[in-house]
Amino acid sequence: MKNYLIKIFLLIALLPVIITAQPKPYVLLVSFDGFRWDYLNRNITPNLDMVIKNGVRASSLRPVFPSKTFPNHISIITGMYAENHGIIFNKFEDVDTKEVYQLSDKDAVRNPKWYKGEAFWETAKKNNIVTASFYWPGSELYDVNRRPTYYKKYMHNFPYKKRIDGVIDWLKLPQSKRPHFITLYFHDTDTYGHKYGPNSHEINISIKRLDSLVGYLNNELSKIRMKDSINIIFVSDHGMTEISDKKIVSIKNILYGLNYKFGGIKPLAMIEPNEKDFELIYEKLKRNQQHFKLYRKNDLPRYYHFNKNKNIYSLLLVAEHGWSIINDVKTIDLSKHSDKGNHGFDNNNMDMHGVFLATGPCFKSGYSVGTLWNIDVYPMLCKIFNIPPSPSIDGKLERIEFLLK
Ligand code: AMP
Ligand code: ZN
Ligand code: ZN
């Protein structure tokens, strides 16, 4: 009798909580690597057009600087600039220990010490939310508390439909085990954008291929009756622009015979001169400043948010749009620079902007907005799940929360 009375008392006390408690949302975050914002305007994406009709479309998604894959996926998932989350390039060295981080090195990519930000799946885990990732840079860390509950080891050629099937299998798990936040990644538009350029026939085929995968995803979600209850956010990490083997600056030609360390990526080079040659190297680069801009680390414009990190070298060279900076002697081997497209340039240039679309019960319908910043996606995810964001983020909820119902 006493137990019975206690139960009734508890039920009455908790009634307001039970009534107002919202069901925990489901969110699928899909990344189409290198999908430039204007690929949606080519009239070849019927399935994404339906997403636009029923959900939210931003005119573009602004990447962080440098507009490369790993820095930006980590920015989206942590809400931080690259200088703060630590993954400043796809490849860089720790200037103290000389260890190298690079995306082709599985051990480095899984080593938690490189990642200074808190990924959304970590924030979710602290709040008892089950998460999963069918690929995302930084999702495979050795530390179980810093990776999603379920994750996959990256396999570049793993078939696209099977990635979607994997997501569906997770969503079919019993309630207590089912992830509420899932990431999914496709490299296609990046690969074809590099090889053939953003204005090629081949990139249009790639865009169509991704769009038809959206159709497949919708069908599979309908089959498990989750199509209307899941929120799907489509993003890309950056855009793409045409490059040419006639627009190449060779640093070795300029600094021949001098000692320096070279790092970075073609549109953005970092140079650490040998201490005694510092001023000479600076002067030589300044005198030859054509088709790139030279900055001392601390003079890089603040809008790039790219100088606070110790692993950024002392001198930075930002290529003019469409140009490449290499450390080979220019005339020797141009064949290995035969790509037709690249990214990594000034992140404010529209060619570097990606896409943002979202649909589902949390999002407004038929709502079109201006450019969003990718560092604001993380605080938006926290808002959707009603959990506190990590305190050290750069993203701002007020720049994005108007998308939510
Ligand atoms: P990039 O165009 O150099 O910025 O990098 C794009 C490449 O990153 C893709 O072609 C993938 O091969 C690679 N990539 C994407 N996600 C991962 C991951 N989770 N692990 C390792 N490599 C990845
Ligand atoms: Zn990318
Ligand atoms: Zn790329």
PDB file of N, CA and C and ligand atoms in Angstrom, residues 33 67-71 73 90 103-104 106 109 135-140 154-156 185 187 190-191 194 237-238 240 265 342-343, ligand 1:
ATOM      1  N   ASP A  33      31.207  16.252 -50.179  1.00  0.00           N
ATOM      2  CA  ASP A  33      32.499  16.956 -50.230  1.00  0.00           C
ATOM      3  C   ASP A  33      32.620  17.793 -51.506  1.00  0.00           C
ATOM      4  N   SER A  67      39.990  26.700 -46.935  1.00  0.00           N
ATOM      5  CA  SER A  67      38.793  25.989 -47.391  1.00  0.00           C
ATOM      6  C   SER A  67      39.155  24.581 -47.884  1.00  0.00           C
ATOM      7  N   LYS A  68      39.631  23.763 -46.948  1.00  0.00           N
ATOM      8  CA  LYS A  68      40.008  22.375 -47.244  1.00  0.00           C
ATOM      9  C   LYS A  68      39.148  21.410 -46.433  1.00  0.00           C
ATOM     10  N   THR A  69      39.252  20.126 -46.765  1.00  0.00           N
ATOM     11  CA  THR A  69      38.309  19.123 -46.263  1.00  0.00           C
ATOM     12  C   THR A  69      38.366  18.892 -44.749  1.00  0.00           C
ATOM     13  N   PHE A  70      39.542  18.551 -44.229  1.00  0.00           N
ATOM     14  CA  PHE A  70      39.592  18.223 -42.803  1.00  0.00           C
ATOM     15  C   PHE A  70      39.332  19.451 -41.927  1.00  0.00           C
ATOM     16  N   PRO A  71      40.029  20.584 -42.166  1.00  0.00           N
ATOM     17  CA  PRO A  71      39.736  21.752 -41.336  1.00  0.00           C
ATOM     18  C   PRO A  71      38.232  22.064 -41.289  1.00  0.00           C
ATOM     19  N   HIS A  73      35.437  20.051 -42.114  1.00  0.00           N
ATOM     20  CA  HIS A  73      34.556  19.075 -41.452  1.00  0.00           C
ATOM     21  C   HIS A  73      34.685  19.187 -39.932  1.00  0.00           C
ATOM     22  N   ASN A  90      44.996  19.586 -44.148  1.00  0.00           N
ATOM     23  CA  ASN A  90      44.881  18.126 -44.265  1.00  0.00           C
ATOM     24  C   ASN A  90      46.203  17.468 -43.885  1.00  0.00           C
ATOM     25  N   LEU A 103      45.919  13.129 -43.574  1.00  0.00           N
ATOM     26  CA  LEU A 103      44.722  12.302 -43.635  1.00  0.00           C
ATOM     27  C   LEU A 103      44.974  10.906 -44.166  1.00  0.00           C
ATOM     28  N   SER A 104      46.097  10.683 -44.815  1.00  0.00           N
ATOM     29  CA  SER A 104      46.396   9.328 -45.293  1.00  0.00           C
ATOM     30  C   SER A 104      47.035   8.464 -44.189  1.00  0.00           C
ATOM     31  N   LYS A 106      46.495   6.729 -40.934  1.00  0.00           N
ATOM     32  CA  LYS A 106      45.385   6.305 -40.064  1.00  0.00           C
ATOM     33  C   LYS A 106      45.691   6.547 -38.584  1.00  0.00           C
ATOM     34  N   VAL A 109      45.404  10.282 -37.811  1.00  0.00           N
ATOM     35  CA  VAL A 109      44.016  10.738 -37.900  1.00  0.00           C
ATOM     36  C   VAL A 109      43.197  10.263 -36.686  1.00  0.00           C
ATOM     37  N   TYR A 135      31.268   7.748 -41.596  1.00  0.00           N
ATOM     38  CA  TYR A 135      32.365   8.598 -42.034  1.00  0.00           C
ATOM     39  C   TYR A 135      32.151  10.066 -41.674  1.00  0.00           C
ATOM     40  N   TRP A 136      33.187  10.640 -41.166  1.00  0.00           N
ATOM     41  CA  TRP A 136      33.339  12.073 -40.939  1.00  0.00           C
ATOM     42  C   TRP A 136      34.769  12.261 -40.447  1.00  0.00           C
ATOM     43  N   PRO A 137      35.489  13.178 -40.984  1.00  0.00           N
ATOM     44  CA  PRO A 137      36.840  13.399 -40.440  1.00  0.00           C
ATOM     45  C   PRO A 137      36.802  13.578 -38.914  1.00  0.00           C
ATOM     46  N   GLY A 138      37.676  12.878 -38.229  1.00  0.00           N
ATOM     47  CA  GLY A 138      37.738  13.002 -36.765  1.00  0.00           C
ATOM     48  C   GLY A 138      36.768  12.102 -36.021  1.00  0.00           C
ATOM     49  N   SER A 139      36.135  11.158 -36.737  1.00  0.00           N
ATOM     50  CA  SER A 139      35.130  10.309 -36.071  1.00  0.00           C
ATOM     51  C   SER A 139      35.696   8.968 -35.608  1.00  0.00           C
ATOM     52  N   GLU A 140      37.006   8.766 -35.831  1.00  0.00           N
ATOM     53  CA  GLU A 140      37.557   7.429 -35.530  1.00  0.00           C
ATOM     54  C   GLU A 140      38.551   7.447 -34.376  1.00  0.00           C
ATOM     55  N   TYR A 154      37.245   4.745 -42.191  1.00  0.00           N
ATOM     56  CA  TYR A 154      37.087   5.312 -43.527  1.00  0.00           C
ATOM     57  C   TYR A 154      37.617   4.389 -44.621  1.00  0.00           C
ATOM     58  N   MET A 155      36.746   4.099 -45.592  1.00  0.00           N
ATOM     59  CA  MET A 155      37.159   3.353 -46.786  1.00  0.00           C
ATOM     60  C   MET A 155      36.677   4.151 -47.987  1.00  0.00           C
ATOM     61  N   HIS A 156      37.620   4.736 -48.683  1.00  0.00           N
ATOM     62  CA  HIS A 156      37.302   5.685 -49.754  1.00  0.00           C
ATOM     63  C   HIS A 156      36.342   5.095 -50.790  1.00  0.00           C
ATOM     64  N   TYR A 185      28.872  10.651 -45.260  1.00  0.00           N
ATOM     65  CA  TYR A 185      29.823  11.435 -46.074  1.00  0.00           C
ATOM     66  C   TYR A 185      30.014  10.815 -47.458  1.00  0.00           C
ATOM     67  N   HIS A 187      32.428  11.550 -51.061  1.00  0.00           N
ATOM     68  CA  HIS A 187      33.530  12.369 -51.590  1.00  0.00           C
ATOM     69  C   HIS A 187      33.350  12.773 -53.046  1.00  0.00           C
ATOM     70  N   ASP A 190      33.927  16.240 -54.829  1.00  0.00           N
ATOM     71  CA  ASP A 190      35.293  16.740 -54.632  1.00  0.00           C
ATOM     72  C   ASP A 190      36.238  16.081 -55.634  1.00  0.00           C
ATOM     73  N   THR A 191      36.140  14.761 -55.719  1.00  0.00           N
ATOM     74  CA  THR A 191      37.036  14.012 -56.611  1.00  0.00           C
ATOM     75  C   THR A 191      36.888  14.482 -58.061  1.00  0.00           C
ATOM     76  N   HIS A 194      38.030  18.163 -58.677  1.00  0.00           N
ATOM     77  CA  HIS A 194      39.484  18.309 -58.831  1.00  0.00           C
ATOM     78  C   HIS A 194      39.917  17.872 -60.231  1.00  0.00           C
ATOM     79  N   ASP A 237      31.682  20.968 -47.382  1.00  0.00           N
ATOM     80  CA  ASP A 237      32.780  21.567 -46.625  1.00  0.00           C
ATOM     81  C   ASP A 237      33.395  22.781 -47.321  1.00  0.00           C
ATOM     82  N   HIS A 238      33.203  22.883 -48.644  1.00  0.00           N
ATOM     83  CA  HIS A 238      33.783  23.991 -49.431  1.00  0.00           C
ATOM     84  C   HIS A 238      33.284  23.846 -50.852  1.00  0.00           C
ATOM     85  N   MET A 240      34.630  24.840 -55.106  1.00  0.00           N
ATOM     86  CA  MET A 240      35.677  24.413 -56.063  1.00  0.00           C
ATOM     87  C   MET A 240      35.842  25.534 -57.083  1.00  0.00           C
ATOM     88  N   ILE A 265      49.091  23.880 -48.684  1.00  0.00           N
ATOM     89  CA  ILE A 265      48.401  23.276 -49.822  1.00  0.00           C
ATOM     90  C   ILE A 265      48.573  24.232 -50.973  1.00  0.00           C
ATOM     91  N   ASN A 342      40.374  23.234 -57.852  1.00  0.00           N
ATOM     92  CA  ASN A 342      40.929  23.158 -56.496  1.00  0.00           C
ATOM     93  C   ASN A 342      40.136  24.067 -55.561  1.00  0.00           C
ATOM     94  N   HIS A 343      40.439  23.939 -54.290  1.00  0.00           N
ATOM     95  CA  HIS A 343      39.841  24.767 -53.238  1.00  0.00           C
ATOM     96  C   HIS A 343      40.911  24.985 -52.201  1.00  0.00           C
TER      97      HIS A 343
HETATM   98  P1  AMP B   1      40.947  17.448 -50.077  1.00  0.00           P
HETATM   99  O1  AMP B   1      40.257  17.567 -51.379  1.00  0.00           O
HETATM  100  O2  AMP B   1      42.430  17.333 -50.232  1.00  0.00           O
HETATM  101  O3  AMP B   1      40.604  18.559 -49.127  1.00  0.00           O
HETATM  102  O4  AMP B   1      40.484  16.096 -49.384  1.00  0.00           O
HETATM  103  C1  AMP B   1      39.432  15.281 -49.854  1.00  0.00           C
HETATM  104  C2  AMP B   1      39.719  13.850 -49.521  1.00  0.00           C
HETATM  105  O5  AMP B   1      39.649  13.634 -48.108  1.00  0.00           O
HETATM  106  C3  AMP B   1      38.696  12.865 -50.054  1.00  0.00           C
HETATM  107  O6  AMP B   1      38.956  12.510 -51.379  1.00  0.00           O
HETATM  108  C4  AMP B   1      38.855  11.670 -49.133  1.00  0.00           C
HETATM  109  O7  AMP B   1      39.689  10.702 -49.698  1.00  0.00           O
HETATM  110  C5  AMP B   1      39.540  12.241 -47.908  1.00  0.00           C
HETATM  111  N1  AMP B   1      38.730  11.948 -46.727  1.00  0.00           N
HETATM  112  C6  AMP B   1      37.501  12.380 -46.466  1.00  0.00           C
HETATM  113  N2  AMP B   1      37.047  11.911 -45.280  1.00  0.00           N
HETATM  114  C7  AMP B   1      38.038  11.155 -44.784  1.00  0.00           C
HETATM  115  C8  AMP B   1      38.193  10.405 -43.583  1.00  0.00           C
HETATM  116  N3  AMP B   1      37.213  10.342 -42.668  1.00  0.00           N
HETATM  117  N4  AMP B   1      39.360   9.746 -43.397  1.00  0.00           N
HETATM  118  C9  AMP B   1      40.363   9.834 -44.306  1.00  0.00           C
HETATM  119  N5  AMP B   1      40.261  10.527 -45.459  1.00  0.00           N
HETATM  120  C10 AMP B   1      39.127  11.186 -45.693  1.00  0.00           C
END
